[in-house]
PDB file of C-alpha atoms in Angstrom:
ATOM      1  CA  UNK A   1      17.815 -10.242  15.596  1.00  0.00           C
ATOM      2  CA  UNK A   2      19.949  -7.423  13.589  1.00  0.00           C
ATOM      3  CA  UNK A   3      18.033  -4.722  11.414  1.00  0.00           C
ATOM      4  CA  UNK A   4      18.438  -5.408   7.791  1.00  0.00           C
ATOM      5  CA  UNK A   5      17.357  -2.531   4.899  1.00  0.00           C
ATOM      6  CA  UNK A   6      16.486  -3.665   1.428  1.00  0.00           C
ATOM      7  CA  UNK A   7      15.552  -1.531  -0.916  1.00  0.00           C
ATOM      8  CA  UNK A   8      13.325  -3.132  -3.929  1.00  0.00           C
ATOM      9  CA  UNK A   9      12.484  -1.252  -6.588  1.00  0.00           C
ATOM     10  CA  UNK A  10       9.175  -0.947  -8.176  1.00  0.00           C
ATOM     11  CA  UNK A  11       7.764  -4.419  -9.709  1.00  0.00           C
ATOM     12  CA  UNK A  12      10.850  -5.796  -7.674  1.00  0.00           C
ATOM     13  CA  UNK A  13      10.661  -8.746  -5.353  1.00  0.00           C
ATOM     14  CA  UNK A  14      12.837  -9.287  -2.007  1.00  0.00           C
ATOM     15  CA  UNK A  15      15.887 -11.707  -1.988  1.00  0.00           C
ATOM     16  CA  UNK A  16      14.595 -15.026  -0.812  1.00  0.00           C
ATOM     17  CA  UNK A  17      16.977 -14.647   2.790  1.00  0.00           C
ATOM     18  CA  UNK A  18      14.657 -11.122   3.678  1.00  0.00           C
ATOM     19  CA  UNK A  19      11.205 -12.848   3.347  1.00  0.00           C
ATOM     20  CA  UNK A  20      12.677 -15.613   5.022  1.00  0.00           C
ATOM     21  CA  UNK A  21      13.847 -13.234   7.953  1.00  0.00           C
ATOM     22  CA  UNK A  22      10.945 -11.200   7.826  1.00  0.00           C
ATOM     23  CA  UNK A  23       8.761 -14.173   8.253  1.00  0.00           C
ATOM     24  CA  UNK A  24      10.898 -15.448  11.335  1.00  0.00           C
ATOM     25  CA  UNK A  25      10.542 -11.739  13.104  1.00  0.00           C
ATOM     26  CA  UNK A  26       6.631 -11.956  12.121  1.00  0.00           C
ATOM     27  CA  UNK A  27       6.485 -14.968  15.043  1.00  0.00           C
ATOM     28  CA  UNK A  28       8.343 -13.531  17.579  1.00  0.00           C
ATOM     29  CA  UNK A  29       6.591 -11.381  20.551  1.00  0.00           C
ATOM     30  CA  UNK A  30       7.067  -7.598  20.419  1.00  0.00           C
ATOM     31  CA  UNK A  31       9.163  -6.240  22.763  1.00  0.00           C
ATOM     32  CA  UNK A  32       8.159  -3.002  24.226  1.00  0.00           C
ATOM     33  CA  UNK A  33      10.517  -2.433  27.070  1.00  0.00           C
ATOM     34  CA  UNK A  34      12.400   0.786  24.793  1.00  0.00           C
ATOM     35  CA  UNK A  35       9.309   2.446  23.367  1.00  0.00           C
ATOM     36  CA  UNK A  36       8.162   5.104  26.217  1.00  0.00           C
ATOM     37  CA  UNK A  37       4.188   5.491  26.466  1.00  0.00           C
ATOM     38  CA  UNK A  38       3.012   7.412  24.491  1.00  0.00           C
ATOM     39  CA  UNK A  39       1.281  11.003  25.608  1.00  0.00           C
ATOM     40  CA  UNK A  40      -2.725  11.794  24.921  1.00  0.00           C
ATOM     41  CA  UNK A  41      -1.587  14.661  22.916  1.00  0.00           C
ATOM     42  CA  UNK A  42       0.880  12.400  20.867  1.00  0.00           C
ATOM     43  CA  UNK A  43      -2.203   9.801  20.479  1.00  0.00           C
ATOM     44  CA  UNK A  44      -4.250  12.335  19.373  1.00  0.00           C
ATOM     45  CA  UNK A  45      -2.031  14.149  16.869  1.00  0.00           C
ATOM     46  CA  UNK A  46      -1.319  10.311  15.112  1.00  0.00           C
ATOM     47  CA  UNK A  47      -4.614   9.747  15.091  1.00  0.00           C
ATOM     48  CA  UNK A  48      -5.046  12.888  13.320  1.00  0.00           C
ATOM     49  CA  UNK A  49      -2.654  12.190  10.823  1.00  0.00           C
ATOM     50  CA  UNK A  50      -4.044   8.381  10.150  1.00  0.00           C
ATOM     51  CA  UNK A  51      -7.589  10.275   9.414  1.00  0.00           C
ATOM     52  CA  UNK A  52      -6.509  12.483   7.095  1.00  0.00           C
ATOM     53  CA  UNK A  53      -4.382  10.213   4.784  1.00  0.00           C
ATOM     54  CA  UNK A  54      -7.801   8.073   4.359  1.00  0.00           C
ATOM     55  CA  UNK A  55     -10.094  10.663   3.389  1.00  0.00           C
ATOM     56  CA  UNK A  56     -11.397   9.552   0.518  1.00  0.00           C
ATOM     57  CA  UNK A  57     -14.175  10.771  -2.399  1.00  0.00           C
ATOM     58  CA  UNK A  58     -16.354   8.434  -3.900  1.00  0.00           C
ATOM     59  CA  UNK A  59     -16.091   9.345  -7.925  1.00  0.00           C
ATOM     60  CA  UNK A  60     -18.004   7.851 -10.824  1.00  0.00           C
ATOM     61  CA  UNK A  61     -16.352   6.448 -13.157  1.00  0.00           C
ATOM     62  CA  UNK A  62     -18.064   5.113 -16.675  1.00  0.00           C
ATOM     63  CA  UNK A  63     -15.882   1.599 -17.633  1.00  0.00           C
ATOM     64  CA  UNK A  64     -16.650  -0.555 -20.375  1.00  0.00           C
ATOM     65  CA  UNK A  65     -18.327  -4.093 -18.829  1.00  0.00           C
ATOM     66  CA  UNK A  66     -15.742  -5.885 -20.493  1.00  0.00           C
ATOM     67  CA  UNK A  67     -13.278  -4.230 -18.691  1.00  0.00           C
ATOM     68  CA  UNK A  68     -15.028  -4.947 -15.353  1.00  0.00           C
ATOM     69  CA  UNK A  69     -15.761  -8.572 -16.091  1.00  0.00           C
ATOM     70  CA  UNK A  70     -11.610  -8.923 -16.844  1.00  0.00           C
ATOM     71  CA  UNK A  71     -10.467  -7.304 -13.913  1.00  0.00           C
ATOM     72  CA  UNK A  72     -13.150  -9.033 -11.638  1.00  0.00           C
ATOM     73  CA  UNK A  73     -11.725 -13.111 -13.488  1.00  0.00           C
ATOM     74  CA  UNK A  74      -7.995 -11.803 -13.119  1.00  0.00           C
ATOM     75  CA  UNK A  75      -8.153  -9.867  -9.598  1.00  0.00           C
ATOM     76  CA  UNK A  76     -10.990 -11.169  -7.760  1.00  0.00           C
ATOM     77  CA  UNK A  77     -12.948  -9.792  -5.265  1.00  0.00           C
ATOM     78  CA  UNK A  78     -10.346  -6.461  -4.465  1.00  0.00           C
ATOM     79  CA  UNK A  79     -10.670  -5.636  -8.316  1.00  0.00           C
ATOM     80  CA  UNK A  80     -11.915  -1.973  -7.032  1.00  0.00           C
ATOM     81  CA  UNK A  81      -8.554  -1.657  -5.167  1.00  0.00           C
ATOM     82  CA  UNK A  82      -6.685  -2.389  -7.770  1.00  0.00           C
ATOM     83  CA  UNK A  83      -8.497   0.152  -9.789  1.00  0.00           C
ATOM     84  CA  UNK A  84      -8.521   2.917  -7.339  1.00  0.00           C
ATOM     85  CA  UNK A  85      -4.847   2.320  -7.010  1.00  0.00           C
ATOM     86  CA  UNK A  86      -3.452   2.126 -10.968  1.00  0.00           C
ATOM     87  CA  UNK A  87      -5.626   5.754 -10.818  1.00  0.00           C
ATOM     88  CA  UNK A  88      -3.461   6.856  -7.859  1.00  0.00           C
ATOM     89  CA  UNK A  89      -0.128   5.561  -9.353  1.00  0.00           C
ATOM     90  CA  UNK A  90      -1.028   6.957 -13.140  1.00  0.00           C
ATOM     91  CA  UNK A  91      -1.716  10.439 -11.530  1.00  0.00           C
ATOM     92  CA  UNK A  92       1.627   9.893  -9.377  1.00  0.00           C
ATOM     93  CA  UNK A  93       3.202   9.732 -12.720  1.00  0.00           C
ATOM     94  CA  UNK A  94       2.861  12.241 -15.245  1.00  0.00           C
ATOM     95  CA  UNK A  95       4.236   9.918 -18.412  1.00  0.00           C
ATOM     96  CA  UNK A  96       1.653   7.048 -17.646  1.00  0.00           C
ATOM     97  CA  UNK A  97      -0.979   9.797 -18.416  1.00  0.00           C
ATOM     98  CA  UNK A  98       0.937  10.815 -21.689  1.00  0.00           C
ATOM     99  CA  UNK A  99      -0.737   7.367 -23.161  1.00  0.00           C
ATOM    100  CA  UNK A 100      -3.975   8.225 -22.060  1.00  0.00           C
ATOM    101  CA  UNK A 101      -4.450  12.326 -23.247  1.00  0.00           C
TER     102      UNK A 101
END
């Protein structure tokens, strides 16, 4: 199977052949033969790195109930995801925040 790249920009979907592709590769067995073991030290320093990026804060945030009763009938049950990440991606992005100041 040949490496494909396909770059899809934001709101974007994948061409119909890469999901198609990517759900072929999805049943095939990994094949480990070229990946060398990996060290302690390197196990320990990813492990590391997977730790910090999940460090989260729990913050409190006041939303109207209507709000929250919207989001929970269009999202379902991962509503609080969704929420935590439109926070991430309006602070990612200066001009989204321009609306909100």
């Amino acid at each position: 199977m040949a490496i494909h790249r396909v770059f899809i920009r934001e709101g974007g979907t994948p061409p119909d052949w890469a999901i198609e592709e990517a759900e072929r590769a999805s049943k095939l067995p990994i094949n480990f033969d070229d990946a060398p073991p990996l060290t302690d030290e390197e196990l320990a320093r990813g492990a590391a790195i997977v730790r910090a990026r999940r460090q989260k804060r729990n913050v409190t945030v006041r939303i109207p109930q209507h709000t929250i009763d919207r989001a929970k009938k269009m999202l379902g049950a991962g509503y609080t995801s969704v929420f935590r990440r439109l926070i991430v991606k309006a602070v990612d992005h200066p001009e989204m925040l321009k609306d909100c100041l």
